[in-house]
Coordinates of C-alpha atoms in Angstrom, one line a residue:
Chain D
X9 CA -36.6 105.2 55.7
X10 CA -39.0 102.4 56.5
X11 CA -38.0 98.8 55.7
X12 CA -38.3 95.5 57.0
X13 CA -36.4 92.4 55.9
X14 CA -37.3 88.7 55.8
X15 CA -36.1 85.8 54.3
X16 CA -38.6 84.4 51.4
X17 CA -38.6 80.6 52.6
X18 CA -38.1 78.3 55.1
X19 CA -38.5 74.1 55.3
X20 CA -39.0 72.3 58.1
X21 CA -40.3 68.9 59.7
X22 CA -43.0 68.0 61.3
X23 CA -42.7 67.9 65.0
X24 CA -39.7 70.6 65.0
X25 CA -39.7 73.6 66.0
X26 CA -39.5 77.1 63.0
X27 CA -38.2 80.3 63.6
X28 CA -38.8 83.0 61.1
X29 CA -36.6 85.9 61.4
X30 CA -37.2 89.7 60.4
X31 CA -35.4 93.5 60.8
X32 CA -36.2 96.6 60.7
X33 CA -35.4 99.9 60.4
X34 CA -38.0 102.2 62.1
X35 CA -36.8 102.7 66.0
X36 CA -39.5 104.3 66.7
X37 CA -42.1 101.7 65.6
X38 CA -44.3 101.0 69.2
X39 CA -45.8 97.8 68.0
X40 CA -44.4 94.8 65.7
X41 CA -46.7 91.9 64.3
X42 CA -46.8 88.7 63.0
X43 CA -49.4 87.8 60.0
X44 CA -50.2 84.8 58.7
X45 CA -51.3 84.0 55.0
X46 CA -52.7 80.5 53.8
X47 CA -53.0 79.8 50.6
X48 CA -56.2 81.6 48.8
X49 CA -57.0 83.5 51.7
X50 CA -56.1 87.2 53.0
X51 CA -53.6 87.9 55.6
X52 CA -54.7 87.2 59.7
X53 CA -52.8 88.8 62.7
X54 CA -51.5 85.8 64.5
X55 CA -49.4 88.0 67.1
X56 CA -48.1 91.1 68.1
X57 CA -46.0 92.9 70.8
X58 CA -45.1 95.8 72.2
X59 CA -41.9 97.1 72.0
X60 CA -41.1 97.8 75.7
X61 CA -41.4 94.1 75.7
X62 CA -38.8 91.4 75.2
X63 CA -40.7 88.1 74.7
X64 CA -44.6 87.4 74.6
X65 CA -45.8 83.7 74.5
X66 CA -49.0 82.5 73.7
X67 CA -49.3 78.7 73.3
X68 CA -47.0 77.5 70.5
X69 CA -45.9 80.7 69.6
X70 CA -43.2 82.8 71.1
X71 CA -42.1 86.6 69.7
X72 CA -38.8 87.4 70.6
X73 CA -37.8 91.3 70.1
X74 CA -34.6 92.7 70.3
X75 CA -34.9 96.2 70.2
X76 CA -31.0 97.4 70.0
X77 CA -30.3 95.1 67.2
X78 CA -34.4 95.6 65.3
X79 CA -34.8 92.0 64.9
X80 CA -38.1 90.1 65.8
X81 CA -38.3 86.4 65.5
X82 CA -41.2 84.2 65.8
X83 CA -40.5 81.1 66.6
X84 CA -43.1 78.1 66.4
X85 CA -43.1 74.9 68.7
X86 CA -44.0 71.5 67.5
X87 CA -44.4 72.8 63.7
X88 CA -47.7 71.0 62.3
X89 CA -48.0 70.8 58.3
X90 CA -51.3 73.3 58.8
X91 CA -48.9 76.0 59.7
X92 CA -47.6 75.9 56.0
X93 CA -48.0 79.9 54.6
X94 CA -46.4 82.6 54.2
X95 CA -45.7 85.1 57.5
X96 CA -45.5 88.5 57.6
X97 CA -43.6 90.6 59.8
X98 CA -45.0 93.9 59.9
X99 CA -44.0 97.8 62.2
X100 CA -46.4 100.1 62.7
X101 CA -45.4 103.9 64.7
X102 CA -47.9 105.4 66.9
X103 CA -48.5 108.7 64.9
X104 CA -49.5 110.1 62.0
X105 CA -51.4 108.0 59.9
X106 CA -50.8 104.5 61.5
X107 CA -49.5 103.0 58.3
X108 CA -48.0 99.0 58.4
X109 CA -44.9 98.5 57.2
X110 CA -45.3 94.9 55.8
X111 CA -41.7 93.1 54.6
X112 CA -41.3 90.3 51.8
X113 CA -43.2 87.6 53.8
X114 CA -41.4 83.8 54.4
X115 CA -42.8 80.9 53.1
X116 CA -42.9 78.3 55.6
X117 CA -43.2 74.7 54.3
X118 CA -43.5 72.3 56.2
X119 CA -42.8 68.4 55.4
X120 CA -44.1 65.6 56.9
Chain O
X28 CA -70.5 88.2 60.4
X29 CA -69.2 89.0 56.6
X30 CA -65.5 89.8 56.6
X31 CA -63.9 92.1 53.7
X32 CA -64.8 91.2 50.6
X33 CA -62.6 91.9 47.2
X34 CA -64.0 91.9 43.8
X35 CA -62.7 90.6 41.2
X36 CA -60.6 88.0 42.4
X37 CA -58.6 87.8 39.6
X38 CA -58.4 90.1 36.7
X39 CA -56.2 89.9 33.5
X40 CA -55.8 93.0 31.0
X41 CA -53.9 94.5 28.2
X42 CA -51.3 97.3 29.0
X43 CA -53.5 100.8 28.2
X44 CA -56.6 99.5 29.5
X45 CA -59.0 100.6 32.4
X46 CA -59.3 98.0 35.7
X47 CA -61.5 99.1 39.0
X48 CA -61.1 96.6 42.0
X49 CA -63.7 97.0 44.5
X50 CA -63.4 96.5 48.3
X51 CA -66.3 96.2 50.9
X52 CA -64.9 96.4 54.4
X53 CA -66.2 95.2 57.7
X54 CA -69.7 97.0 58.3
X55 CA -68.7 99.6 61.3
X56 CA -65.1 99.7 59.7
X57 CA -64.3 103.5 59.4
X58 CA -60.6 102.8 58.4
X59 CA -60.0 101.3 55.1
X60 CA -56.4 101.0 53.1
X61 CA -55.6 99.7 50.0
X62 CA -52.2 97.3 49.6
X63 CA -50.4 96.0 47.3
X64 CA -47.9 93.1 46.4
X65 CA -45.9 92.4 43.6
X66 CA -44.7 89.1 43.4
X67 CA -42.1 87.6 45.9
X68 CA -41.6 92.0 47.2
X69 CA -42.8 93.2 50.2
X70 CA -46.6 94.5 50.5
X71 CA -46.3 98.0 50.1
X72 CA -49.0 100.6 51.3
X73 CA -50.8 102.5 49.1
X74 CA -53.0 105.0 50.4
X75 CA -55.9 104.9 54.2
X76 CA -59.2 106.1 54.4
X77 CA -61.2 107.2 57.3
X78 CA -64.5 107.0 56.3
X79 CA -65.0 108.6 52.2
X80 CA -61.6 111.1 53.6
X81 CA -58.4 109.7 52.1
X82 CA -56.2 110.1 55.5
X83 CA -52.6 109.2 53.5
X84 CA -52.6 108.3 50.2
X85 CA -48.6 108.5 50.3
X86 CA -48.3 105.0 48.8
X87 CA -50.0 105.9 45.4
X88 CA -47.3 105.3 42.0
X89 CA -48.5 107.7 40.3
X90 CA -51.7 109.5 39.0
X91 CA -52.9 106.5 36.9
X92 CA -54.3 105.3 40.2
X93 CA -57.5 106.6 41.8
X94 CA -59.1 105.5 44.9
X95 CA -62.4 106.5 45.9
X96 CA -64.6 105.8 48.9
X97 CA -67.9 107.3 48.6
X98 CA -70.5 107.5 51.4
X99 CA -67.7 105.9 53.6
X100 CA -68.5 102.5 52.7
X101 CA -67.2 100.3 49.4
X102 CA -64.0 101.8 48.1
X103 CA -63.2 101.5 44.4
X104 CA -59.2 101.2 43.3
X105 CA -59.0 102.4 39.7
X106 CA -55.9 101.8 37.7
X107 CA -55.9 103.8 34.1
X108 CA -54.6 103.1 31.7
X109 CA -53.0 100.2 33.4
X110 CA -49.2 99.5 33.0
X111 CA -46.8 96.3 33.2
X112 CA -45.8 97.0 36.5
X113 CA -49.3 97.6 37.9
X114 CA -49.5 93.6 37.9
X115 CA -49.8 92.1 41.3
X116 CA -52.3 91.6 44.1
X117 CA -53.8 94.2 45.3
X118 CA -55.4 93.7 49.1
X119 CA -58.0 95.6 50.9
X120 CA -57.9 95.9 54.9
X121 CA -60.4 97.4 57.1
X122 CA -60.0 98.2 60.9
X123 CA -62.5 99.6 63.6
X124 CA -59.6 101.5 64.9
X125 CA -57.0 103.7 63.1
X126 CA -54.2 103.5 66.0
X127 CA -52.4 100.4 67.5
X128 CA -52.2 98.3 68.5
X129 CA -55.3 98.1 65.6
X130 CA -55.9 94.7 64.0
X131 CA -56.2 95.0 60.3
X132 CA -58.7 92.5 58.8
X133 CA -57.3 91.6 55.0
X134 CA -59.3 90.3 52.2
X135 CA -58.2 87.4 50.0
X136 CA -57.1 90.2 47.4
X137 CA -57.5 91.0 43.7
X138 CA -55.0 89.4 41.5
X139 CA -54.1 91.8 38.5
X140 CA -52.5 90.7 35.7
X141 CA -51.3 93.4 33.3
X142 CA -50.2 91.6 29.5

């Protein structure tokens, strides 16, 4: 079946770096994202990659996907208290009906 | 440009009676789904439109729920008669294109409260 895993917080300082981890289970997913939720507001895409890729950059954030083991990380440089939400890792296949497969969501706080 | 709206933002209502959460997408949107959270799980699909055609609506609990989208713009998500564990937030997404890598664009979400 279709599942993805996170953990539901994370705490860090200002100035250091996060990483927010997630699996999943679908092998077959072609693309995995990263959405971001602040407070009050609805979810934004932040990133995504595809899955013949390893690593994507784009200014503070890096993706790193590991394919054999289904783990994607994001990882976020010089961690400002504005990047305080909840993120969303999320599969989606390339058939059928092109559902998201959305897991639990981490809470990042961060503290000044 | 408008993004998608939700409506109510918040709703609170006995077990046994009648909710409908509205949704208006993106104008030019085709693709529409309905989502839904319940607090600290994952958010879990519940059904896609394309256009007024429901294109998977494998993610619907049960027949309490019904989900319309007539003339392929607003869509209407009607829970009845609603039960404890309908409670949660229900989002609405809209995209211009069904496949990837497709950028859904959420609302802030309905918050339903079933007492």
């Amino acid at each position: 079946g279709e599942d993805v895993e996170q953990s539901l917080f994370l705490s860090v300082r200002e100035g250091d770096s996060s990483v927010i981890n997630c699996t999943y289970t679908d092998s077959s997913s072609t693309y995995l994202y990263w959405y971001k939720q602040e407070p009050g507001a609805g979810l934004q895409l932040l990133t995504y990659i595809f899955s013949n890729m390893d690593m994507k950059q784009d200014q503070r954030l890096t993706v790193l996907l590991n394919k054999k083991d289904k783990h994607l990380s994001l990882r976020i440089a010089d961690t400002q208290t504005g990047d305080s939400a909840i993120y969303f890792c999320a599969e989606r296949g390339d058939s059928g009906t092109y559902k998201y497969i959305f897991g639990t969501g981490t809470r990042l706080k961060v503290l000044a | 440009e408008a993004g998608v709206t939700q409506f109510p933002s918040h709703s609170v209502i006995e077990k046994g009676q009648t909710v409908t959460l509205r949704c208006d997408p993106i104008s030019g949107h085709d693709n529409l789904y309905w989502y839904r959270r319940v607090m600290g799980k994952e958010i879990k699909f519940l059904l896609h439109f394309v256009k007024e055609s429901k294109q998977d609506e494998s993610g619907m609990p049960n027949n309490r729920f019904l989900a319309e989208r007539t003339g392929g713009t607003y869509s209407t998500l009607k829970v009845q008669p609603a039960e404890l564990e309908d409670s949660g937030v229900y989002f609405c997404a809209s995209s211009f294109l069904a496949g990837p890598p497709g950028e859904l664009f959420f609302g802030e979400g309905s918050r339903l409260t079933v007492l």
